[in-house]
XYZ file of C-alpha atoms in Angstrom:
462
model
C 86.182 105.371 132.423
C 87.152 102.076 134.066
C 85.753 98.727 133.011
C 84.181 98.253 136.453
C 82.355 101.576 136.178
C 81.132 100.733 132.645
C 79.811 97.430 133.929
C 78.118 99.260 136.786
C 76.413 101.698 134.444
C 75.212 98.808 132.277
C 73.821 97.082 135.375
C 72.076 100.336 136.311
C 70.480 100.803 132.882
C 69.436 97.201 132.268
C 69.540 95.626 135.733
C 68.711 96.212 139.371
C 71.892 98.070 140.430
C 71.636 101.626 141.759
C 72.859 104.415 139.492
C 75.964 106.411 140.385
C 78.551 108.675 138.776
C 81.898 107.389 137.472
C 83.867 109.881 139.551
C 85.540 108.668 142.743
C 85.709 112.238 144.034
C 81.911 112.398 144.382
C 80.514 111.837 147.911
C 78.692 108.619 148.750
C 75.131 108.281 147.505
C 72.359 106.181 148.991
C 70.335 103.806 146.853
C 67.089 105.507 147.901
C 68.504 108.918 146.927
C 69.822 107.583 143.610
C 66.411 106.179 142.715
C 64.576 109.393 143.499
C 67.176 111.386 141.573
C 66.669 109.258 138.447
C 62.887 109.653 138.499
C 63.368 113.394 139.049
C 65.698 113.448 136.026
C 62.966 111.899 133.868
C 60.513 114.471 135.217
C 62.884 117.354 134.368
C 63.483 115.966 130.873
C 59.784 115.826 130.017
C 59.187 119.254 131.594
C 61.889 120.796 129.374
C 60.285 119.189 126.312
C 56.932 120.719 127.325
C 58.506 124.173 127.650
C 60.104 123.804 124.209
C 56.746 122.785 122.720
C 55.165 125.975 124.096
C 57.914 128.235 122.713
C 57.193 130.069 119.465
C 60.819 131.241 119.398
C 62.118 127.664 119.296
C 59.547 126.717 116.638
C 60.584 129.626 114.402
C 64.291 128.856 114.869
C 63.701 125.233 113.875
C 61.842 126.301 110.734
C 64.691 128.626 109.807
C 67.726 126.468 110.534
C 66.635 122.872 109.988
C 66.923 121.879 106.313
C 64.044 119.931 104.776
C 61.842 120.963 107.714
C 58.591 120.639 105.765
C 59.526 117.239 104.384
C 60.489 116.004 107.861
C 57.180 117.185 109.346
C 55.194 115.461 106.607
C 57.294 112.323 106.995
C 56.398 111.934 110.663
C 52.784 112.996 109.977
C 53.005 115.993 112.324
C 51.383 118.443 109.909
C 52.832 120.609 107.189
C 54.877 122.715 109.661
C 54.880 120.288 112.631
C 51.931 122.118 114.166
C 50.884 118.894 115.933
C 54.131 118.962 117.916
C 53.729 122.481 119.324
C 51.129 124.299 121.363
C 49.001 123.364 124.335
C 47.569 120.188 122.744
C 51.074 118.724 122.329
C 51.893 119.521 125.972
C 48.645 117.842 127.073
C 49.597 114.681 125.209
C 53.188 114.527 126.456
C 52.093 115.150 130.051
C 49.407 112.499 129.605
C 52.162 110.000 128.838
C 54.265 111.121 131.820
C 51.264 111.091 134.160
C 50.310 107.587 133.017
C 53.899 106.451 133.569
C 53.929 107.596 137.200
C 50.352 106.465 137.847
C 51.111 102.946 136.619
C 54.156 102.830 138.881
C 51.964 104.083 141.729
C 49.645 101.107 141.235
C 52.601 98.759 140.701
C 54.378 99.753 143.940
C 51.434 99.736 146.364
C 52.173 97.841 149.600
C 55.912 97.424 148.967
C 57.661 97.276 152.354
C 60.713 95.194 151.395
C 63.331 96.380 148.920
C 64.215 92.761 148.072
C 60.921 92.016 146.360
C 60.645 91.713 142.591
C 58.567 94.887 142.314
C 61.102 96.834 144.405
C 63.922 95.716 142.097
C 61.972 97.073 139.114
C 61.312 100.351 140.954
C 65.032 100.786 141.786
C 66.582 99.664 138.488
C 66.160 99.040 134.737
C 66.495 102.764 133.987
C 67.095 102.501 130.253
C 64.058 100.272 129.843
C 61.934 102.687 131.874
C 63.156 105.614 129.775
C 62.075 103.769 126.627
C 58.682 103.040 128.194
C 58.256 106.702 129.179
C 59.167 107.863 125.659
C 56.748 105.341 124.145
C 53.898 106.487 126.396
C 54.505 110.173 125.631
C 54.668 109.436 121.892
C 51.678 107.115 121.943
C 49.441 109.883 123.279
C 49.681 111.593 119.858
C 47.830 108.659 118.293
C 44.802 108.749 120.599
C 41.627 108.894 118.476
C 39.058 111.677 118.857
C 41.611 114.243 119.965
C 39.094 117.005 120.786
C 37.163 114.884 123.273
C 40.403 113.646 124.816
C 41.830 117.164 125.257
C 38.626 118.505 126.821
C 38.348 115.594 129.268
C 42.063 115.574 130.087
C 41.978 119.304 130.853
C 39.579 118.722 133.763
C 41.626 115.771 134.995
C 44.727 117.976 134.864
C 43.007 120.800 136.762
C 41.825 118.393 139.472
C 45.291 116.859 139.826
C 46.944 120.287 139.834
C 44.662 121.525 142.621
C 45.321 118.352 144.614
C 49.090 118.862 144.226
C 48.726 122.413 145.562
C 46.592 121.135 148.463
C 49.230 118.568 149.459
C 51.922 121.251 149.476
C 49.744 123.494 151.658
C 49.015 120.667 154.117
C 52.724 119.884 154.370
C 53.544 123.570 154.868
C 51.169 123.734 157.846
C 52.627 120.471 159.158
C 56.143 121.883 158.711
C 55.264 124.972 160.766
C 53.874 122.871 163.625
C 56.796 120.446 163.479
C 59.338 123.267 163.587
C 57.781 124.811 166.679
C 57.340 121.430 168.382
C 60.950 120.444 167.744
C 62.481 123.673 169.031
C 60.087 123.821 171.995
C 61.275 120.341 172.971
C 64.831 121.690 172.980
C 63.795 124.676 175.097
C 62.847 122.292 177.918
C 66.536 121.408 178.277
C 68.476 124.463 177.033
C 67.360 128.096 177.191
C 69.223 128.882 173.953
C 66.322 127.329 172.043
C 63.946 129.899 173.563
C 66.227 132.619 172.252
C 66.255 131.054 168.790
C 62.461 130.730 168.828
C 62.078 134.412 169.699
C 64.650 135.531 167.111
C 63.168 133.491 164.241
C 59.607 134.521 165.152
C 60.590 138.197 165.176
C 62.362 137.783 161.819
C 59.357 136.072 160.216
C 56.938 138.767 161.358
C 59.345 141.506 160.258
C 59.453 139.973 156.780
C 55.661 139.644 156.650
C 55.066 143.252 157.775
C 57.719 144.589 155.393
C 56.155 142.664 152.511
C 52.715 144.045 153.379
C 54.001 147.629 153.472
C 55.945 147.267 150.202
C 52.942 145.777 148.394
C 50.778 148.629 149.673
C 53.330 151.129 148.344
C 54.039 149.571 144.937
C 50.784 147.812 144.007
C 48.305 150.528 144.981
C 47.757 154.202 144.264
C 45.322 156.798 145.644
C 43.005 156.494 142.622
C 42.037 153.028 141.384
C 43.636 149.669 142.210
C 40.569 148.674 144.263
C 41.220 144.933 143.779
C 44.764 145.257 145.077
C 43.761 147.369 148.083
C 41.021 144.949 149.129
C 43.152 141.821 148.719
C 46.183 143.262 150.501
C 43.948 144.399 153.355
C 42.089 141.085 153.587
C 45.238 138.972 153.563
C 46.947 141.226 156.084
C 43.890 140.899 158.311
C 43.972 137.109 157.979
C 47.598 137.059 159.143
C 46.631 139.117 162.197
C 43.667 136.795 162.850
C 45.701 133.562 162.813
C 48.322 135.155 165.059
C 45.717 136.143 167.654
C 43.993 132.751 167.502
C 47.325 130.916 167.924
C 48.033 132.626 171.261
C 44.438 132.791 172.534
C 43.922 131.152 175.958
C 41.360 128.606 174.717
C 43.749 127.330 172.026
C 46.704 127.347 174.436
C 44.788 125.211 176.923
C 44.262 122.447 174.363
C 47.514 122.928 172.408
C 50.365 124.191 174.608
C 52.776 123.932 171.638
C 50.790 126.448 169.603
C 52.614 129.746 169.260
C 53.661 132.640 167.081
C 56.357 130.723 165.198
C 53.774 128.720 163.248
C 51.623 131.766 162.514
C 54.764 133.647 161.468
C 55.585 130.945 158.896
C 51.996 131.023 157.602
C 51.984 134.847 157.490
C 55.178 134.925 155.410
C 53.763 132.369 152.987
C 50.487 134.307 152.726
C 52.429 137.470 151.901
C 54.479 135.592 149.309
C 51.332 134.209 147.634
C 49.732 137.662 147.731
C 52.761 139.186 146.027
C 52.869 136.348 143.484
C 49.145 136.764 142.751
C 49.399 140.539 142.302
C 52.361 140.018 139.971
C 50.311 137.501 137.946
C 47.280 139.800 137.549
C 46.623 141.225 134.074
C 47.758 144.855 133.985
C 45.231 147.648 134.474
C 45.448 150.602 132.110
C 43.982 154.119 132.204
C 44.204 157.172 129.966
C 46.517 159.947 131.108
C 46.055 163.661 130.429
C 47.505 163.150 126.896
C 44.995 160.337 126.123
C 47.744 157.701 126.220
C 47.291 154.302 127.838
C 49.397 153.902 130.951
C 49.720 150.822 133.163
C 48.819 151.261 136.808
C 48.853 149.128 139.992
C 52.283 147.649 139.238
C 55.754 148.865 140.274
C 57.312 151.186 137.696
C 60.619 149.277 137.730
C 58.836 146.000 136.832
C 57.739 147.431 133.485
C 61.394 147.827 132.527
C 62.217 144.291 133.640
C 59.677 142.803 131.237
C 61.328 144.332 128.184
C 63.788 141.481 127.916
C 61.118 138.780 127.817
C 63.494 135.918 127.012
C 65.676 136.607 130.066
C 62.688 137.033 132.403
C 60.943 133.933 131.063
C 64.050 131.750 131.124
C 65.089 132.741 134.645
C 61.559 132.697 136.031
C 60.683 129.346 134.483
C 63.874 127.766 135.812
C 63.153 128.999 139.339
C 59.505 127.934 139.171
C 60.153 124.383 138.022
C 63.070 124.093 140.412
C 60.592 124.858 143.204
C 58.157 122.286 141.816
C 60.888 119.653 141.746
C 61.945 120.559 145.280
C 58.318 120.263 146.423
C 58.060 116.843 144.802
C 61.200 115.491 146.464
C 60.480 116.930 149.916
C 56.869 115.741 149.740
C 57.822 112.121 149.119
C 59.680 111.307 152.339
C 58.192 108.828 154.786
C 57.658 111.615 157.324
C 55.590 113.598 154.794
C 53.442 110.629 153.791
C 52.831 109.833 157.473
C 51.949 113.464 158.197
C 49.245 113.373 155.516
C 47.791 110.338 157.316
C 47.969 112.075 160.703
C 50.948 110.134 162.082
C 53.462 112.257 163.968
C 56.446 111.688 166.226
C 55.654 111.775 169.939
C 56.969 114.624 172.044
C 59.196 112.241 173.964
C 61.075 111.218 170.801
C 61.684 114.786 169.589
C 65.343 115.838 169.454
C 65.856 119.563 168.840
C 67.905 120.318 165.711
C 68.556 123.490 163.729
C 67.984 121.517 160.502
C 65.350 119.136 161.855
C 63.520 118.922 158.502
C 66.635 117.665 156.677
C 67.116 114.523 158.765
C 67.292 111.706 156.188
C 65.047 108.663 156.326
C 66.515 105.420 157.448
C 69.681 106.691 159.058
C 69.848 103.716 161.388
C 70.824 101.261 158.726
C 72.375 103.632 156.190
C 75.774 101.976 156.453
C 74.470 98.443 156.173
C 76.009 97.622 152.806
C 78.457 99.665 150.735
C 79.292 98.884 147.129
C 82.336 100.244 145.284
C 82.519 99.700 141.558
C 85.169 102.053 140.259
C 83.240 105.293 140.667
C 80.929 106.908 143.170
C 80.343 104.770 146.265
C 76.774 103.484 146.612
C 75.281 102.861 150.068
C 72.438 100.334 150.015
C 70.285 101.784 152.804
C 67.141 99.701 152.168
C 68.323 96.213 153.064
C 66.074 96.009 156.135
C 63.116 97.758 154.539
C 62.092 100.733 152.419
C 62.938 104.171 153.788
C 60.121 105.937 151.923
C 56.770 104.975 150.434
C 57.307 103.985 146.800
C 53.607 104.307 145.935
C 53.264 107.714 147.561
C 56.427 108.882 145.759
C 54.955 108.022 142.358
C 51.558 109.486 143.246
C 53.124 112.864 144.078
C 55.009 112.846 140.765
C 51.769 111.894 138.998
C 50.087 114.980 140.477
C 53.167 117.089 139.707
C 52.920 116.024 136.042
C 49.374 117.372 135.925
C 50.396 120.551 137.742
C 53.221 121.166 135.236
C 50.804 120.573 132.355
C 48.334 123.147 133.677
C 51.043 125.657 134.656
C 52.855 125.584 131.296
C 49.551 126.015 129.411
C 48.352 128.886 131.658
C 45.603 126.778 133.264
C 42.329 127.901 131.644
C 43.892 130.364 129.188
C 45.492 127.574 127.175
C 44.614 128.721 123.653
C 46.757 131.870 123.852
C 49.488 130.346 126.025
C 53.156 130.736 125.068
C 56.218 130.120 127.199
C 57.527 133.583 126.180
C 54.410 135.107 127.830
C 54.659 132.870 130.876
C 54.741 135.841 133.280
C 52.385 138.145 131.396
C 49.598 137.411 133.866
C 46.131 135.871 133.558
C 43.074 135.959 135.773
C 43.035 132.184 136.205
C 46.585 132.125 137.620
C 45.788 135.131 139.802
C 42.734 133.521 141.397
C 44.426 130.128 141.798
C 47.159 131.789 143.859
C 44.712 133.838 145.896
C 42.507 130.815 146.647
C 45.639 128.826 147.585
C 46.464 131.605 150.041
C 43.034 131.403 151.686
C 43.065 127.598 151.745
C 46.425 127.704 153.538
C 44.982 130.031 156.191
C 41.886 127.828 156.594
C 44.007 124.683 157.003
C 46.117 126.328 159.683
C 43.063 127.715 161.481
C 41.496 124.256 161.441
C 44.547 122.733 163.134
C 44.084 125.346 165.887
C 40.337 125.131 166.449
C 39.726 121.439 165.629
C 40.520 120.319 169.222
C 37.948 122.862 170.448
C 35.277 121.764 167.970
C 35.834 118.040 168.615
C 36.924 117.795 172.270
C 36.474 114.014 172.432
C 38.937 113.346 169.617
C 42.709 113.199 170.004
C 44.664 115.607 167.785
C 48.444 115.647 167.408
C 50.529 118.013 165.333
């Protein structure tokens, strides 16, 4: 490692310089991207700690292989067997520290429009100091007095924040569907190939949705029993048909010419995904067979074999789940997303059709304004003329994500029996949260279609 790169890393940890890797082979990285990556790294670190705290396997391995385990636990006043450092209460406290960290930065970064301000420098640098602060806040939560009252109150705060995080993702999904159709329709006005792409993608989306509906009907129902599954599959399939018919109805088309089957196809696929996820999260139903043995029904037979290796299923599933959460956080914190939540959209005249329209980075105009080379990865300072994303909104989304992770890891309202090894066992609270999310998504999309009809004097733009 060169001296220049070492100096750069020191400036990143204790100063205002952007973080980068010490490898010249790595592609250029923007300052705004580097900052978001570092906060995401902190988020991942705390999330892993929460998963470890909920793992009985890890706790037992530590008791077995760490010498003087009892003495160490007593020395740090964590109980005789470190019981204060495991379980749902420990996760609540650690996530309380992480949530406070992001919430304080949300308050600290409100109304920052210039990256040269003192507050912007703190947001974009001093990473070692911020890591120490985050660790101190997570540790300090274990010393809060009256733990029972705190845990009960914090549970409701976590549930509220978790639901709000889900709502933001659903709003952005609906906005994404409208934006996709609007962008490609704008291209169709100039080149007919975009009409072909619209038709192809729409057909693919509906094929996936119909196939998912048929497969769920085959594998999650049976002639006798499974009434819940039959009703929910039928209801959600009917809702997909309803939104499709409303989207192409003449009254909606008159007020919203851009409304079409592409948006309803995206929503239908997501509804089918949530339906499948909810049915997979439902506690198993059992009946007695002719030999008076309990058998599990209303689930695919091959899934019962998959759950035998619980460690593999839990590890892979948890990694995918939290990867999706992290992706949602990062894609929800762009300037376009924050503006969409406030009802600000690009005009039709400024739309340029792109296959990957949603991946257009913020602030491309001045991305090459200043380039810094310090012996490793090249850093592009893309915020010299102004911020390319809302700092406050970024931290607020991560604050909500902290609460969502807390509730997800502790099985929402089944926290007392929660273990990371039983993460995919299924509980009624997770089942109904996913089903309600599905219906909220449909309602949000329907509202974007019928709102111009209900309020004809108001101007709507999606």
